[in-house]
Short mmCIF file of C-alpha atoms in Angstrom, two decimals:
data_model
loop_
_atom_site.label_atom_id
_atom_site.label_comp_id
_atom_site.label_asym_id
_atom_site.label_seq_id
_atom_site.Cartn_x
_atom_site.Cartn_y
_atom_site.Cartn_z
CA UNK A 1398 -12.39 30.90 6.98
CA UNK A 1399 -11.86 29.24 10.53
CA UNK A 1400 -13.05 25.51 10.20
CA UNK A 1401 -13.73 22.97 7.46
CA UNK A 1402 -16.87 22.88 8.39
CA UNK A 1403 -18.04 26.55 7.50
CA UNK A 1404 -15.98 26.23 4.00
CA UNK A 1405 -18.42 23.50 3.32
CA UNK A 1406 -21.29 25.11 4.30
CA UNK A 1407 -20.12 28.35 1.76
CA UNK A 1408 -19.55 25.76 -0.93
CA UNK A 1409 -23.45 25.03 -0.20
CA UNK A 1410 -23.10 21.42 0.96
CA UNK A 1411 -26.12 20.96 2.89
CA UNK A 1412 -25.83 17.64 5.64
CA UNK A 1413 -22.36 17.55 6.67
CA UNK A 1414 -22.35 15.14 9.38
CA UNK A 1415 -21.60 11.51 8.94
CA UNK A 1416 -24.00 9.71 6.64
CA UNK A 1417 -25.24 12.75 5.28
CA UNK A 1418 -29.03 12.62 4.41
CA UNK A 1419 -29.53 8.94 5.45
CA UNK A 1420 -28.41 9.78 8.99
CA UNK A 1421 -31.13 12.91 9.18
CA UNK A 1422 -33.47 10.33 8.24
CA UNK A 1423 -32.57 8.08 10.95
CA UNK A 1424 -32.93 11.36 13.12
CA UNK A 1425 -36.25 12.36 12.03
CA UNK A 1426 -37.67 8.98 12.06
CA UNK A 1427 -36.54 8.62 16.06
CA UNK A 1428 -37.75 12.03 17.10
CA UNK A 1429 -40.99 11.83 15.10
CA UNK A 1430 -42.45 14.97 16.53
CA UNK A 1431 -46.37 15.85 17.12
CA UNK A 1432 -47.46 18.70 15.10
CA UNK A 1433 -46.91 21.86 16.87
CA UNK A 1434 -43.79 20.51 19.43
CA UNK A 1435 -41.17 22.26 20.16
CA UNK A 1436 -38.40 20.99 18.78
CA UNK A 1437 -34.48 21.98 19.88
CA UNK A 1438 -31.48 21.51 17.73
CA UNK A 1439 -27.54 22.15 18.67
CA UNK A 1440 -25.38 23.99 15.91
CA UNK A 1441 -28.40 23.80 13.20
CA UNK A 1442 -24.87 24.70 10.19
CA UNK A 1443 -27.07 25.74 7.16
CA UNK A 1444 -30.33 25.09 8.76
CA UNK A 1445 -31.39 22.32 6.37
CA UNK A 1446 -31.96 19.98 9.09
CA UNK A 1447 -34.28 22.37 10.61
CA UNK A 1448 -35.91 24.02 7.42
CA UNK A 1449 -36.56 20.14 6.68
CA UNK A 1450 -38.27 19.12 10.31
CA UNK A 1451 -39.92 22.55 10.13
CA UNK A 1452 -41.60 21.62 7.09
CA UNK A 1453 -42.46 17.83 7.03
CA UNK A 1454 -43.32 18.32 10.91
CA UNK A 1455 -44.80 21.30 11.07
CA UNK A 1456 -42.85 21.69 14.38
CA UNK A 1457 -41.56 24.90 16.23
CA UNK A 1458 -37.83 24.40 15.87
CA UNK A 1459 -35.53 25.89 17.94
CA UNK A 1460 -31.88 26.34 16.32
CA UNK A 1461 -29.05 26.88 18.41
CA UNK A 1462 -25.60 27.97 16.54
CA UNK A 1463 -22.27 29.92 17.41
CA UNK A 1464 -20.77 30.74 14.36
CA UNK A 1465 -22.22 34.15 12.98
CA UNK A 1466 -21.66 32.42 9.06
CA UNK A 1467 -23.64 29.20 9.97
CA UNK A 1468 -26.28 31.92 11.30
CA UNK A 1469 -26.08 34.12 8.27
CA UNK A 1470 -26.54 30.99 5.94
CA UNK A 1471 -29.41 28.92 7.82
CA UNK A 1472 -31.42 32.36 7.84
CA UNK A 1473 -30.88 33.33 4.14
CA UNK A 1474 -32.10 29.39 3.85
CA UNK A 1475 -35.55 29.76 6.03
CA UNK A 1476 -36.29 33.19 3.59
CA UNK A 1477 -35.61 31.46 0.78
CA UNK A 1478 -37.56 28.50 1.50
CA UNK A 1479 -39.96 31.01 3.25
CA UNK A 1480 -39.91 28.57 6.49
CA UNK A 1481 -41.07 30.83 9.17
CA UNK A 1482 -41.18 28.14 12.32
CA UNK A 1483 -37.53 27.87 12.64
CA UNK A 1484 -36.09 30.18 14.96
CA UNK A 1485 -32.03 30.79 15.00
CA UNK A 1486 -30.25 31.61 18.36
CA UNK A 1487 -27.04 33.02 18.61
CA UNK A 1488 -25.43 30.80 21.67
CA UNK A 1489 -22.68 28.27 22.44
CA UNK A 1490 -24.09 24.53 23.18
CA UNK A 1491 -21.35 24.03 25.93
CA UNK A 1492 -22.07 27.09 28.24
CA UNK A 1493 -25.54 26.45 30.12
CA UNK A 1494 -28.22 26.76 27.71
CA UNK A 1495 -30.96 30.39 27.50
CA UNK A 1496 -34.18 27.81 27.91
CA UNK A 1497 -36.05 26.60 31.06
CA UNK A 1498 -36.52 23.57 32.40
CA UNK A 1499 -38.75 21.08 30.33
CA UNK A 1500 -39.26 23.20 27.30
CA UNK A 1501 -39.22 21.49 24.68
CA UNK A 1502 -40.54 17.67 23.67
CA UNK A 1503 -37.46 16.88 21.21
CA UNK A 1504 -33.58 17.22 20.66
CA UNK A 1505 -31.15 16.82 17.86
CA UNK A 1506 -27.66 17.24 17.16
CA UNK A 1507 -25.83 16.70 14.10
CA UNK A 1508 -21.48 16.24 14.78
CA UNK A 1509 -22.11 18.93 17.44
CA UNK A 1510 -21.47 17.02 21.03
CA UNK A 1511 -18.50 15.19 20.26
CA UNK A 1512 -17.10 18.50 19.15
CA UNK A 1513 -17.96 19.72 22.84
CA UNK A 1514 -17.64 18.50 26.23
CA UNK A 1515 -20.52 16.10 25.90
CA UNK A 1516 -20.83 15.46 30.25
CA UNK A 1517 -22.70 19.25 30.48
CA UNK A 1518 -24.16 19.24 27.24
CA UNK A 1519 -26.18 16.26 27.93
CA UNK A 1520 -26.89 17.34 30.79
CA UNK A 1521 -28.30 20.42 29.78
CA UNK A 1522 -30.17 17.95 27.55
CA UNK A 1523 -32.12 16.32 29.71
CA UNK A 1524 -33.27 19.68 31.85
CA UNK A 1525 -34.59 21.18 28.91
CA UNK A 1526 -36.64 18.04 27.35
CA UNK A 1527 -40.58 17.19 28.94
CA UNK A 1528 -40.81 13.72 30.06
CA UNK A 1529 -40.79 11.43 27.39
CA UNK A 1530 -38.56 13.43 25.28
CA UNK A 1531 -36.50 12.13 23.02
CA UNK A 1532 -32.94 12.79 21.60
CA UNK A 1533 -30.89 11.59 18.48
CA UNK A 1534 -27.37 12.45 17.99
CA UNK A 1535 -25.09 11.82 15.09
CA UNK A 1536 -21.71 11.01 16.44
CA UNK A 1537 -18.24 10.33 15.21
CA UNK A 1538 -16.78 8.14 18.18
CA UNK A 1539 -13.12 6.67 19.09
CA UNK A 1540 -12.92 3.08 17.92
CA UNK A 1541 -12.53 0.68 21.12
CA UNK A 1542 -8.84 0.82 22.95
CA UNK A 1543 -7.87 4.29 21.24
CA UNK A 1544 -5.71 5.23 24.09
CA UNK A 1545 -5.64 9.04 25.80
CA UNK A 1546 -2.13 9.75 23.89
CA UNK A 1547 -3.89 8.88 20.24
CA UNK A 1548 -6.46 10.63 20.86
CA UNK A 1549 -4.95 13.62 21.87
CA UNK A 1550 -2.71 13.08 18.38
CA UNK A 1551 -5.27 12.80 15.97
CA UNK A 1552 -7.45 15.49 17.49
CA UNK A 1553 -4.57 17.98 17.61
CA UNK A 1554 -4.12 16.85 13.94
CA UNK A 1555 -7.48 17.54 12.90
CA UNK A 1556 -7.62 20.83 14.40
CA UNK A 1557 -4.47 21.86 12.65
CA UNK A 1558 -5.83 20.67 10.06
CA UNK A 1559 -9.35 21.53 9.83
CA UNK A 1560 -10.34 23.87 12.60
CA UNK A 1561 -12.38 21.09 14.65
CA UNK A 1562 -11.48 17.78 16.84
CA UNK A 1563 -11.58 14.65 15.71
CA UNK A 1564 -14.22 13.46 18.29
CA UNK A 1565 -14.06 14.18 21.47
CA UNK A 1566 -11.20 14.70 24.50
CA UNK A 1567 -11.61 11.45 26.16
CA UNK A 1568 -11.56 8.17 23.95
CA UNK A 1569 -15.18 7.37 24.16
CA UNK A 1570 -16.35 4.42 22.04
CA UNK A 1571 -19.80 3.27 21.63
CA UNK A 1572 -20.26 1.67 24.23
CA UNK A 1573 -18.61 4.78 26.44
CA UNK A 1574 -21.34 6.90 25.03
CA UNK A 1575 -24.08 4.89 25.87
CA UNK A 1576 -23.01 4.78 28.99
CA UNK A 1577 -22.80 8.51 29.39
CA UNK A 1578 -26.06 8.83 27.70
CA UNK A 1579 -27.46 6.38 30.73
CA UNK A 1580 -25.75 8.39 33.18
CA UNK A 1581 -26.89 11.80 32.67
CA UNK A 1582 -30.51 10.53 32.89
CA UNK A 1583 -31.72 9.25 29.73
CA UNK A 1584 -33.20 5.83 28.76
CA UNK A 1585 -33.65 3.51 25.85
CA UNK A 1586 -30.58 3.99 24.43
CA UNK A 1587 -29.52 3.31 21.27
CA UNK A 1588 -26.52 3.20 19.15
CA UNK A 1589 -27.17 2.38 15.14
CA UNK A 1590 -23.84 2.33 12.86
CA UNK A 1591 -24.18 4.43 10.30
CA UNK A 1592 -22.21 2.50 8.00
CA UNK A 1593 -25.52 0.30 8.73
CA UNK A 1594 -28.62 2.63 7.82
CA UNK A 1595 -30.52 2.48 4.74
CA UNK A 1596 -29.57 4.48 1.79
CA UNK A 1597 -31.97 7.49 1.47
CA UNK A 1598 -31.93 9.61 -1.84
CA UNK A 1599 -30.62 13.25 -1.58
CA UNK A 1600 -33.30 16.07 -1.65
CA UNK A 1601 -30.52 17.62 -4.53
CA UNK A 1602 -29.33 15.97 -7.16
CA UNK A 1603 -25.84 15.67 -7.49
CA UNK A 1604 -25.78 17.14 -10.77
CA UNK A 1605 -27.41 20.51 -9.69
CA UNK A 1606 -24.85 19.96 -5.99
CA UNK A 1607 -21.81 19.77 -8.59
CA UNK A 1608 -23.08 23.11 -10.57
CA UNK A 1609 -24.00 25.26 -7.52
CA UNK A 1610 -20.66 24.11 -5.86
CA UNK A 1611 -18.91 24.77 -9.12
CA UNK A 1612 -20.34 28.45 -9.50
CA UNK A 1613 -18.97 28.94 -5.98
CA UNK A 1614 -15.30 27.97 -7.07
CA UNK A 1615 -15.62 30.39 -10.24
CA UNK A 1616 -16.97 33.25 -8.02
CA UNK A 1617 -14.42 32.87 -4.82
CA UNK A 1618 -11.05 31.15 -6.77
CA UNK A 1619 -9.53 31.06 -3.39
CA UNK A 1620 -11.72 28.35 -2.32
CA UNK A 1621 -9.87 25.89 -4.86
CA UNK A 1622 -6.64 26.46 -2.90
CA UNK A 1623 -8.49 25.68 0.46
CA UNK A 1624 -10.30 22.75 -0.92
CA UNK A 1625 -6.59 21.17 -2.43
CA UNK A 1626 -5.26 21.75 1.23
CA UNK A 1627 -8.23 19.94 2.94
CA UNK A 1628 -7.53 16.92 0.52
CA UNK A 1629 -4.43 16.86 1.04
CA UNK A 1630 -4.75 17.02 4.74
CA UNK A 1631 -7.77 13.62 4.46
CA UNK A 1632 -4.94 11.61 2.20
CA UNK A 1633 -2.07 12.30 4.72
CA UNK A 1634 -3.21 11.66 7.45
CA UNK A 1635 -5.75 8.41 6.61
CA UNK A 1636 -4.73 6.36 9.36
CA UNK A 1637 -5.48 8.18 11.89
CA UNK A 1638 -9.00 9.08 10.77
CA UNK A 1639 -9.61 5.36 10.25
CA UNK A 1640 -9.21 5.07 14.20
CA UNK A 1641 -12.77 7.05 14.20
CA UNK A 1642 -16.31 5.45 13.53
CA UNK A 1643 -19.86 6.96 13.63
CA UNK A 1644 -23.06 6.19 15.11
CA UNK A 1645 -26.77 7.37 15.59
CA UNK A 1646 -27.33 7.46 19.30
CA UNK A 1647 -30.83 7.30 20.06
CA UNK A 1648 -32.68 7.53 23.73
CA UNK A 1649 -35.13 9.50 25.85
CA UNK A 1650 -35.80 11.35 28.61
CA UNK A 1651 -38.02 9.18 31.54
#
């Protein structure tokens, strides 16, 4: 197992980002596709994001992802929920993407960019969206005056820790990534707390969550060891993750 993030994904937790369902939402409500678009997301996990645009949309999604078990897991998700308009591509989000130029009329990303360098990612971003495109991103972001040295701290931490930085290299806050976000080219930017969106219901309940992820335990006992670690890791080190906040970033392409 290489990051915290694929252990959640085998223990069948479906939105893993920050605020969960309620922030996919918020994400599906901004894009709010035309039937038949072309729709691109970076480092789809499980695929539920997609399985779920796919569906209520009826949108051709596009769904980038580098880790072979994310892959293996979103596409045992679109046969079992026998979605056939998702399509899963086996590529990195930070080397230049295998699309042309204006092909496709929405983008996503769920805890991907600030994982990333976010300068060419954006970038890439904006070449591959039509005019008018638009882009949500789920972000957890440096709180304001996190110096260089801190950050380089608590993201070493949290890779030692959980396979993944904390957010990204440089200290960008909010307002840093609305800047960005302005820079590379894009427009009507946004930036919703997610602390501040509306509570949306799950599409499981947690009682059938807690069985499925319980049946996973019994099967794999190993994963109880890992999942102790992790906790431990979240208690130890909770001041440093309280230096981190998340948003919904919202804009579009002119």
């Amino acid at each position: 197992m290489s990051t915290f993030l694929e252990f959640e994904a085998l223990l069948g937790v479906e939105f893993m980002h920050p605020g969960g369902y309620s922030a996919t939402r918020a994400v599906l409500a901004h894009l709010a596709p035309e039937p038949g678009a072309r729709v691109l997301e970076l480092g789809c996990g499980t695929g539920a994001t997609a399985c779920l645009l796919a569906r209520e949309h009826a949108v051709h999604v596009v769904a980038l992802e580098r880790s072979p078990t994310m892959l293996a897991l979103a596409s045992a998700r679109c046969r079992r929920q026998k979605v056939t308009a998702v399509h899963l591509v086996c590529a990195d989000a930070s080397r230049p993407w295998p699309f042309p130029d204006a092909s496709f009329q929405a983008l996503y990303a769920e805890s991907v960019v600030a994982l990333l360098d976010p300068v060419p990612v954006l970038g890439e971003g904006v070449r591959v969206l039509t005019s008018g495109g638009r882009v949500a991103l789920v972000e957890r972001v440096w709180k304001p005056a996190v110096s260089q040295e801190l950050a380089d701290r608590v993201n070493a931490c949290s890779e030692r820790a959980f396979g993944v930085p904390a957010a990204t290299r440089r200290p960008l806050d909010r307002d840093g990534w609305v800047r960005l976000l302005r820079q590379v080219g894009f427009v009507d930017v946004r930036a919703v707390p997610v602390a501040a969106l509306a509570p949306a219901g799950e599409p499981v309940r947690p009682a059938v969550t807690r069985l499925r992820r319980t049946g996973r335990y019994l099967a794999h006992p190993w994963m109880i060891a890992r999942a102790l670690w992790y906790r431990a890791m979240v208690r130890r080190h909770k001041a440093l993750w309280e230096l981190l906040e998340s948003y919904v970033f919202l804009a579009r392409k002119p």
